[in-house]
PDB file of C-alpha atoms in Angstrom:
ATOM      1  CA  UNK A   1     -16.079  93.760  11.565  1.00  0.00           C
ATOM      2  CA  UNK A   2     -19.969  92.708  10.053  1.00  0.00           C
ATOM      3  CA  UNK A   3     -21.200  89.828  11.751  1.00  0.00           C
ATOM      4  CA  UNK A   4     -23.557  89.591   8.797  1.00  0.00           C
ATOM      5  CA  UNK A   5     -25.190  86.220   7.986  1.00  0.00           C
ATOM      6  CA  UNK A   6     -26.536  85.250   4.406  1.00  0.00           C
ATOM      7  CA  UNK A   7     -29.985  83.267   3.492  1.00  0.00           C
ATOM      8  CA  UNK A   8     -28.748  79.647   2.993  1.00  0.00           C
ATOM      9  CA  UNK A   9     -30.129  77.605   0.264  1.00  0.00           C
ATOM     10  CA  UNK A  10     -33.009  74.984   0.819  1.00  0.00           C
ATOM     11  CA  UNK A  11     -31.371  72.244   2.594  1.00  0.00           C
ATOM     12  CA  UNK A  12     -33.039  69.622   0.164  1.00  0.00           C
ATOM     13  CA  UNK A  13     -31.351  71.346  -2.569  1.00  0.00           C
ATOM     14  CA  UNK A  14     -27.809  71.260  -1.368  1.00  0.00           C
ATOM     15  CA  UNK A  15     -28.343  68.167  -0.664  1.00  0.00           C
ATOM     16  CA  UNK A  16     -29.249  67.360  -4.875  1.00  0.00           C
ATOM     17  CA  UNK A  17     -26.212  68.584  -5.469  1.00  0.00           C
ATOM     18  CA  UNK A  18     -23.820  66.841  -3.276  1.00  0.00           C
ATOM     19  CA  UNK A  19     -26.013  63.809  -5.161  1.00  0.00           C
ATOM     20  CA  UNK A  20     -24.980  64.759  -8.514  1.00  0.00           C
ATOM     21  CA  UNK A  21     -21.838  65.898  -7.038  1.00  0.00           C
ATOM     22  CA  UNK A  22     -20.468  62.238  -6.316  1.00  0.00           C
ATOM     23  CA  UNK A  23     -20.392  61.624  -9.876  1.00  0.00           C
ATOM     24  CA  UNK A  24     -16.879  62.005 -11.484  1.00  0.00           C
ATOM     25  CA  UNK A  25     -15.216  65.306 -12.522  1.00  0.00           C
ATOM     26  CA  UNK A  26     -18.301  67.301 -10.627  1.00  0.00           C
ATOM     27  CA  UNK A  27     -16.366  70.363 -11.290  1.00  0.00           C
ATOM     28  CA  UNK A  28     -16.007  69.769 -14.976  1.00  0.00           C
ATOM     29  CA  UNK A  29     -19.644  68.729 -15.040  1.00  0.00           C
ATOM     30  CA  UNK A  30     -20.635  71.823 -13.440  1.00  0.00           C
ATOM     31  CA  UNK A  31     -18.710  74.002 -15.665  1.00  0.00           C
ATOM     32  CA  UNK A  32     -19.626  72.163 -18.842  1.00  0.00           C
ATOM     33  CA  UNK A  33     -23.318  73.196 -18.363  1.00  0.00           C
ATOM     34  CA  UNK A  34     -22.368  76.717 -17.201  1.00  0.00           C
ATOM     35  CA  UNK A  35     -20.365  77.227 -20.614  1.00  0.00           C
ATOM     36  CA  UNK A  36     -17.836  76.927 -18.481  1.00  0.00           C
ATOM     37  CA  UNK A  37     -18.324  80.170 -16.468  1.00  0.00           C
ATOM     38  CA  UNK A  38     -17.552  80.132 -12.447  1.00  0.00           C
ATOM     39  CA  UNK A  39     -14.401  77.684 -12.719  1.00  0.00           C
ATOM     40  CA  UNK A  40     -11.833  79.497 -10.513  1.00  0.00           C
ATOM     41  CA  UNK A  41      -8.093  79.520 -11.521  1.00  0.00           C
ATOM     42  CA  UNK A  42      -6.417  76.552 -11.558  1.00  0.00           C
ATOM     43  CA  UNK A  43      -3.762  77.944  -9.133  1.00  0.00           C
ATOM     44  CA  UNK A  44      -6.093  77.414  -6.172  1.00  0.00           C
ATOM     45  CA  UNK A  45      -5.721  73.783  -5.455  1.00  0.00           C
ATOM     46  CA  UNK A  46      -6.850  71.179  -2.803  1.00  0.00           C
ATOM     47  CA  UNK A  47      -3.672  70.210  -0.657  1.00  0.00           C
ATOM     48  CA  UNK A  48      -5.286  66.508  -0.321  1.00  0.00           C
ATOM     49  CA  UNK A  49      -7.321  64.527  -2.831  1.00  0.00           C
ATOM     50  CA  UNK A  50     -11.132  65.234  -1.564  1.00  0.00           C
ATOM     51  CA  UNK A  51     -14.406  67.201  -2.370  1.00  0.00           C
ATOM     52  CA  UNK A  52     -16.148  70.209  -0.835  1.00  0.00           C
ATOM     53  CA  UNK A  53     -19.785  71.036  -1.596  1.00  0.00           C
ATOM     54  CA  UNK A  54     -21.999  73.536  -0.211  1.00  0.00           C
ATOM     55  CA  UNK A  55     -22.938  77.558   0.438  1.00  0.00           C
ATOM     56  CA  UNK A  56     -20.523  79.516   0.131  1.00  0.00           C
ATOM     57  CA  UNK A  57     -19.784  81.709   3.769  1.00  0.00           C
ATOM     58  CA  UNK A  58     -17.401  84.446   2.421  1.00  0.00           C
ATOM     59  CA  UNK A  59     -14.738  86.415   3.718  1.00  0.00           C
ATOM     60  CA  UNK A  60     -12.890  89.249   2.721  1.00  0.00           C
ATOM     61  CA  UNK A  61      -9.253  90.540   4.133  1.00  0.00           C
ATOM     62  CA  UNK A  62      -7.986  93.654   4.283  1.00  0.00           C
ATOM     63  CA  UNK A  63      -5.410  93.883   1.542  1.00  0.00           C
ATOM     64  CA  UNK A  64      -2.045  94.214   2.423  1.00  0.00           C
ATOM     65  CA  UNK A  65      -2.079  93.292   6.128  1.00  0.00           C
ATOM     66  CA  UNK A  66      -3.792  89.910   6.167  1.00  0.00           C
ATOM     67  CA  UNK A  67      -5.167  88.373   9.741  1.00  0.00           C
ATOM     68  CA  UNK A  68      -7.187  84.788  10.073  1.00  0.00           C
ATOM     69  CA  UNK A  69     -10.574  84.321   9.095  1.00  0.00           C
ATOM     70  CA  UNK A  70     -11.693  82.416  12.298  1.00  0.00           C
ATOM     71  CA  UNK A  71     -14.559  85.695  12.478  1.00  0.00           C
ATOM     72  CA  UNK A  72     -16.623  83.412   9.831  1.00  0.00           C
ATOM     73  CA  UNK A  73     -17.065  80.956  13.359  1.00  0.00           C
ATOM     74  CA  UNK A  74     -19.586  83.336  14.758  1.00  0.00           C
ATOM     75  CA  UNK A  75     -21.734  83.151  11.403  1.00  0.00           C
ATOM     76  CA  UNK A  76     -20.497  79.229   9.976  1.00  0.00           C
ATOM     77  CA  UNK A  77     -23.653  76.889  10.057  1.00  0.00           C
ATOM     78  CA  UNK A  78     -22.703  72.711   8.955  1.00  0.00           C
ATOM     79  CA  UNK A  79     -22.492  72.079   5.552  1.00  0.00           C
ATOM     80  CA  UNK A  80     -20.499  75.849   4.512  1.00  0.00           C
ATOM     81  CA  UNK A  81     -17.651  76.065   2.417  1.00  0.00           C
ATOM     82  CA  UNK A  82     -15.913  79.157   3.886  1.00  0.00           C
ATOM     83  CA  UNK A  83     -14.620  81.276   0.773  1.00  0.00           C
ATOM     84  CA  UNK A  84     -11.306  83.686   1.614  1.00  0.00           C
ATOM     85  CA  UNK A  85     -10.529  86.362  -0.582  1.00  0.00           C
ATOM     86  CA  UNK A  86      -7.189  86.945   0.810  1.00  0.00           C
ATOM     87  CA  UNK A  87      -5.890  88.664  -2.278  1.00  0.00           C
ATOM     88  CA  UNK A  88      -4.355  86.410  -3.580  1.00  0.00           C
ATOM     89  CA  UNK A  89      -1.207  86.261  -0.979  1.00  0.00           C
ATOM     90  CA  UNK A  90       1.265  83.479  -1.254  1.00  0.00           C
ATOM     91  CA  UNK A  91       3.649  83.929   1.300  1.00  0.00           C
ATOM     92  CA  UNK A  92       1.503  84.413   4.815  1.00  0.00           C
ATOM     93  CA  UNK A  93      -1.179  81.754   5.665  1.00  0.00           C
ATOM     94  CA  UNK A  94      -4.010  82.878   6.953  1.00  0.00           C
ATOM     95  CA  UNK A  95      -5.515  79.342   7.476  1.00  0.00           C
ATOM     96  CA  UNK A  96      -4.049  76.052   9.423  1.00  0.00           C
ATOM     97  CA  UNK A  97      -4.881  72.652  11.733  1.00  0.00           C
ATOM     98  CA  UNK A  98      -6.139  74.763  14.750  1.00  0.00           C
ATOM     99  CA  UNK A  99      -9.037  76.956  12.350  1.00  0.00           C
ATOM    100  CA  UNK A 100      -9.669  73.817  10.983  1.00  0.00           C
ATOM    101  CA  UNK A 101     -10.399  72.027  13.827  1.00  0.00           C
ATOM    102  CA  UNK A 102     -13.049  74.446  14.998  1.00  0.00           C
ATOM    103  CA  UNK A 103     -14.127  74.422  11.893  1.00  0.00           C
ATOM    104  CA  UNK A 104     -14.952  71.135  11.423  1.00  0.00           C
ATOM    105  CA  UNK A 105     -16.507  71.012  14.515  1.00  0.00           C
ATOM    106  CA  UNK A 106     -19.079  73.504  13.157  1.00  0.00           C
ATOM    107  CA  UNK A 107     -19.830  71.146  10.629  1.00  0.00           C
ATOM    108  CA  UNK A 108     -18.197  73.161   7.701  1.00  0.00           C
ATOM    109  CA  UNK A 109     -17.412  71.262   4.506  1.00  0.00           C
ATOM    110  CA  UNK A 110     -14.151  72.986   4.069  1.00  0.00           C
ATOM    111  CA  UNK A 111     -12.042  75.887   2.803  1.00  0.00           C
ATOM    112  CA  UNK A 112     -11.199  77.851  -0.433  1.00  0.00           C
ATOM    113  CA  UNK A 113      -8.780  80.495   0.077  1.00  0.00           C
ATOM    114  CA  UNK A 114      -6.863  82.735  -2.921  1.00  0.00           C
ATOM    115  CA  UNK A 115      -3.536  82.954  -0.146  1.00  0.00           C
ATOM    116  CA  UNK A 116      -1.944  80.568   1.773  1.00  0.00           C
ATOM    117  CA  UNK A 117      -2.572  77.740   4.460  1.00  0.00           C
ATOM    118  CA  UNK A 118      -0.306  76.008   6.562  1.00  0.00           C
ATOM    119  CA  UNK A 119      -0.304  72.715   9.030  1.00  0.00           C
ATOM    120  CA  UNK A 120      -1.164  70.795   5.839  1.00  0.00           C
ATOM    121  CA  UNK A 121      -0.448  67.380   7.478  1.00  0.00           C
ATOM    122  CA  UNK A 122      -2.921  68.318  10.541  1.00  0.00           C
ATOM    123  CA  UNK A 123      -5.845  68.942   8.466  1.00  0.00           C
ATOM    124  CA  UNK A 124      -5.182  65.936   6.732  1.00  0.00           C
ATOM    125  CA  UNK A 125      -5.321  63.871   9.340  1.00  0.00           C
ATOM    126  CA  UNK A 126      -8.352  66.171  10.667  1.00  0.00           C
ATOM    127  CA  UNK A 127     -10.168  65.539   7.168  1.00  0.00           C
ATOM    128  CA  UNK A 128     -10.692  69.238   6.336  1.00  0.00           C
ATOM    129  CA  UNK A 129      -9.785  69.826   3.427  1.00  0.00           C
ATOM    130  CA  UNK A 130      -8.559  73.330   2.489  1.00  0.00           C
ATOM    131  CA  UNK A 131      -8.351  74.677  -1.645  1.00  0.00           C
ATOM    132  CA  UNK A 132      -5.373  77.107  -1.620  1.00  0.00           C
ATOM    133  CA  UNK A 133      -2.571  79.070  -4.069  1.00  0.00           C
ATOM    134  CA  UNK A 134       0.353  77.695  -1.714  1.00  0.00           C
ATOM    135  CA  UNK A 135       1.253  76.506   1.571  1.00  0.00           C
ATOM    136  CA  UNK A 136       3.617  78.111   4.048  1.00  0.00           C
ATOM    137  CA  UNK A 137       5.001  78.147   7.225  1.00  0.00           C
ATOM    138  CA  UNK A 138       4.526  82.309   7.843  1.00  0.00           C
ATOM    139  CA  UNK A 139       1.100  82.959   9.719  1.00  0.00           C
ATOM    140  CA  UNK A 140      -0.174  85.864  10.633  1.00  0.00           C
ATOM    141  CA  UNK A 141       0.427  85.592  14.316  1.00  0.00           C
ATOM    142  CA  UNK A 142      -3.329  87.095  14.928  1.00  0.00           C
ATOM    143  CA  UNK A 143      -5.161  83.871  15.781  1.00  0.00           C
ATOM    144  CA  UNK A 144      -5.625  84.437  19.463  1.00  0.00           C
ATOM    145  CA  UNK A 145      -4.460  87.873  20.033  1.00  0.00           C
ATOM    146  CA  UNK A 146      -3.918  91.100  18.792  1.00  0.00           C
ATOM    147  CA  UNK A 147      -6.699  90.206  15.991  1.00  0.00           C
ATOM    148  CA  UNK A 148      -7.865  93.644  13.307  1.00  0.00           C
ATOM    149  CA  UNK A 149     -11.701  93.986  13.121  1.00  0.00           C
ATOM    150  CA  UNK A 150     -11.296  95.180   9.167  1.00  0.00           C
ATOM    151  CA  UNK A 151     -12.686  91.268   8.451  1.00  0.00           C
ATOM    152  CA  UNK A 152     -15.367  91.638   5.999  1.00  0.00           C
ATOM    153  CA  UNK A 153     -18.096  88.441   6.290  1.00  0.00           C
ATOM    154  CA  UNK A 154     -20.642  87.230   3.455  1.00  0.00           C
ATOM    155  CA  UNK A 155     -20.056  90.197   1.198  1.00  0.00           C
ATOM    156  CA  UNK A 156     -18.906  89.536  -2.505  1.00  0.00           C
ATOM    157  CA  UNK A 157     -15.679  88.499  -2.882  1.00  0.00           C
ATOM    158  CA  UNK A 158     -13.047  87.726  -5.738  1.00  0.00           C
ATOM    159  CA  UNK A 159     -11.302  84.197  -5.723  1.00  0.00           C
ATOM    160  CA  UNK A 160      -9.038  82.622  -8.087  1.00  0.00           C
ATOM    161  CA  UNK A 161     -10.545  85.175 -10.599  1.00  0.00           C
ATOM    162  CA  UNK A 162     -14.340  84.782  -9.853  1.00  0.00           C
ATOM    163  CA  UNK A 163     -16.921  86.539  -7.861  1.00  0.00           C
ATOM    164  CA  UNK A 164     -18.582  84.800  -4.986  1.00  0.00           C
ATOM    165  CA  UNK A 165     -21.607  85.980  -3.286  1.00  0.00           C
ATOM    166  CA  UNK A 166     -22.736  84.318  -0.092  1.00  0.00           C
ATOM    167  CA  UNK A 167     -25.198  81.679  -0.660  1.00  0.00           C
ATOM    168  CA  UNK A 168     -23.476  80.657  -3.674  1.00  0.00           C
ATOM    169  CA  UNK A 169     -23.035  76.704  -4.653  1.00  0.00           C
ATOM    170  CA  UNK A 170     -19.372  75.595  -4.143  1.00  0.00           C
ATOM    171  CA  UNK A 171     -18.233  72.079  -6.086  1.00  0.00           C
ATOM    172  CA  UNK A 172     -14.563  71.537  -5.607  1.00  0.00           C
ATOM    173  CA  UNK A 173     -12.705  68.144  -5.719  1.00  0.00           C
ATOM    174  CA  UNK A 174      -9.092  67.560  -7.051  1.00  0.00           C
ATOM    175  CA  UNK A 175      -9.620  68.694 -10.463  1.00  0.00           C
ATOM    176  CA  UNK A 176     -11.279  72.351  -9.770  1.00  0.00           C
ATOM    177  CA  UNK A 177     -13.219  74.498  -8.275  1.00  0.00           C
ATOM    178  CA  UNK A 178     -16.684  75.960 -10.225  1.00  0.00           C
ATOM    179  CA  UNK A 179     -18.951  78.115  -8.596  1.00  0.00           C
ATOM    180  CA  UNK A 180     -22.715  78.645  -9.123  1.00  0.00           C
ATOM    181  CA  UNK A 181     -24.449  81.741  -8.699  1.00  0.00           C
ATOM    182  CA  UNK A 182     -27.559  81.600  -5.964  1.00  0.00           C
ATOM    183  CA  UNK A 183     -29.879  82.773  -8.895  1.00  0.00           C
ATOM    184  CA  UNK A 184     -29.136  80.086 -10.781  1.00  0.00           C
ATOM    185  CA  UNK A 185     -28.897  77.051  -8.529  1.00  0.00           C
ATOM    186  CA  UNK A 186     -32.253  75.003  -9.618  1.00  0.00           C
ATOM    187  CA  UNK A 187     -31.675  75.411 -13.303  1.00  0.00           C
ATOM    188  CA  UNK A 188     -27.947  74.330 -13.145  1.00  0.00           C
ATOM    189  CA  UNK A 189     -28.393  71.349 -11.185  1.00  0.00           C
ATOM    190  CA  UNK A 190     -31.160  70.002 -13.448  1.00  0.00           C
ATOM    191  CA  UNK A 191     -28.839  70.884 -16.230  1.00  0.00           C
ATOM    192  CA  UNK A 192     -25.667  69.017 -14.356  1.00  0.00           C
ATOM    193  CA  UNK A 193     -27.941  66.055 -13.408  1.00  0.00           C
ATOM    194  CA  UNK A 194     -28.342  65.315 -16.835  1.00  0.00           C
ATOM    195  CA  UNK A 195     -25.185  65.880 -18.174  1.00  0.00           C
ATOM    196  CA  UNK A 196     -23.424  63.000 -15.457  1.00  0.00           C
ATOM    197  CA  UNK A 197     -25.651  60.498 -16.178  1.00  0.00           C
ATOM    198  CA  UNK A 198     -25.590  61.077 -20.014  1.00  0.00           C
ATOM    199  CA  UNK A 199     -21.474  60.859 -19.380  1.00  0.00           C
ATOM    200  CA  UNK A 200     -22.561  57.612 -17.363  1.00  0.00           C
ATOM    201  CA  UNK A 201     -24.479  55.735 -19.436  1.00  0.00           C
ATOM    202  CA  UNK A 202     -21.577  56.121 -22.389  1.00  0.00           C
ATOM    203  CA  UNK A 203     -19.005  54.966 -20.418  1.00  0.00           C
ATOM    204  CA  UNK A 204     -21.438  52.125 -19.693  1.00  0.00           C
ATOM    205  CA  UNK A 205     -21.629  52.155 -23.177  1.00  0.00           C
ATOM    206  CA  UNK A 206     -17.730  52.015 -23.906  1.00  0.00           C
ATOM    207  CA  UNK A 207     -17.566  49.518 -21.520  1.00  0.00           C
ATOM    208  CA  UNK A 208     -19.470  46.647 -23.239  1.00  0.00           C
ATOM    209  CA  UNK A 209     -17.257  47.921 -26.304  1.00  0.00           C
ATOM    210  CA  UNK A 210     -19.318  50.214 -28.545  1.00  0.00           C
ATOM    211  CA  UNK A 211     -17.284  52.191 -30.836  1.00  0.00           C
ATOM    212  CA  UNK A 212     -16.779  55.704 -31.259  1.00  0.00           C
ATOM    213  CA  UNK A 213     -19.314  55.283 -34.356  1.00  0.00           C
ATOM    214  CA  UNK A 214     -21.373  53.901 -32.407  1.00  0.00           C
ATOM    215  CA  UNK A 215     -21.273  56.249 -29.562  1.00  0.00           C
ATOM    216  CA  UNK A 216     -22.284  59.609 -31.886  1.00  0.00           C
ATOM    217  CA  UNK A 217     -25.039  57.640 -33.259  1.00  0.00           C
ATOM    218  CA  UNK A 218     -26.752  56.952 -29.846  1.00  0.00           C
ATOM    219  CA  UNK A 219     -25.839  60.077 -27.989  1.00  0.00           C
ATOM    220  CA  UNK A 220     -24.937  62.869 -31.392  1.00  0.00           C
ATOM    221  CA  UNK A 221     -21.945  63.858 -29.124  1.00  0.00           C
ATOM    222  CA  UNK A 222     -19.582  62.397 -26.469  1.00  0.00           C
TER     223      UNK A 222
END
């Protein structure tokens, strides 16, 4: 097992996005301006309505005989979104209440896995939310003993059909999940920022009643 850590982005600059972010449909905003590139399969869901942005910390399984990520604890700094590429298993969780618990306490954002998480109502309650293909009750039975040391940490990994690379910008919220590459992060926020508050301003517009007429005359497109 690599205990490898990843160079975070500025902390001012996740911060822009998580500003831009609490518009609505940040996902779909964040996709529109990457020609929609980075939006992971719609499979991978969020098992309560809420929103997760920040660095991705990423995690790789070994295929085939799946164990917990809780490894990504020794590395997790606040404001993470641990990514799990757990191949895309549906019928052994590899995430529940008590990972998120510690979790949370680390100050991570959340959890996108492409498997299966459990103890749904407990990280409810907890307020960490988790993006995942399913939910069982199967774990893995490694959480406190018997753990493999074939866990792979902030090395690129595939989930729900993209590649993430540590340091990567997660946006998910109940519609989606869109990723943005590290290299890329200044140029897409300005490009997002603009985008939500042209969307804002026409349904500001709509609201007092303009017409659809009226709507490509002010703004070409809506």
């Amino acid at each position: 097992m690599s205990l490898r850590d990843f160079q975070r982005p500025d902390p001012a600059l996740v911060e822009q996005f998580r500003e831009v972010a609490r518009c609505y449909s940040a996902s779909c905003v964040f996709a529109d301006v990457q020609q929609r590139d980075g939006v992971m399969h719609s499979g991978v869901k969020p098992i309560f309505k809420a929103k997760a942005v920040g660095p991705a910390l990423t995690v790789k399984l070994s295929p085939g005989d799946l164990q917990d990520p809780l490894a990504a604890l020794h590395v997790a700094q606040p404001g993470d979104v641990v990514v799990v590429d757990a191949g895309g298993e549906t019928e052994t969780s590899v995430f529940g209440g008590l990972m998120g618990s510690l979790f949370l306490n680390r100050g991570v954002q959340g959890a996108v896995i492409d498997g299966a998480c459990r103890d749904t109502d407990e990280l409810r309650d907890l307020g960490f939310v988790v993006f995942s293909r399913t939910v069982t009750a199967r774990g893995t039975h490694t959480m406190f003993s018997g753990r493999k040391d074939d866990v792979q940490l902030n090395v690129s990994v595939q989930c729900g059909g993209v590649v993430v690379s540590p340091g990567d910008m997660i946006v998910a919220d109940e519609i989606g999940i869109t990723v943005v590459p590290a290299e890329r992060l200044e140029a897409v926020l300005a490009a997002a920022r603009e985008q939500a508050e042209r969307e804002e301003a026409t349904r500001q517009r709509i609201r007092e009643g303009r017409s659809f007429e009226q709507l490509l005359e002010e703004f070409g497109r809506i």
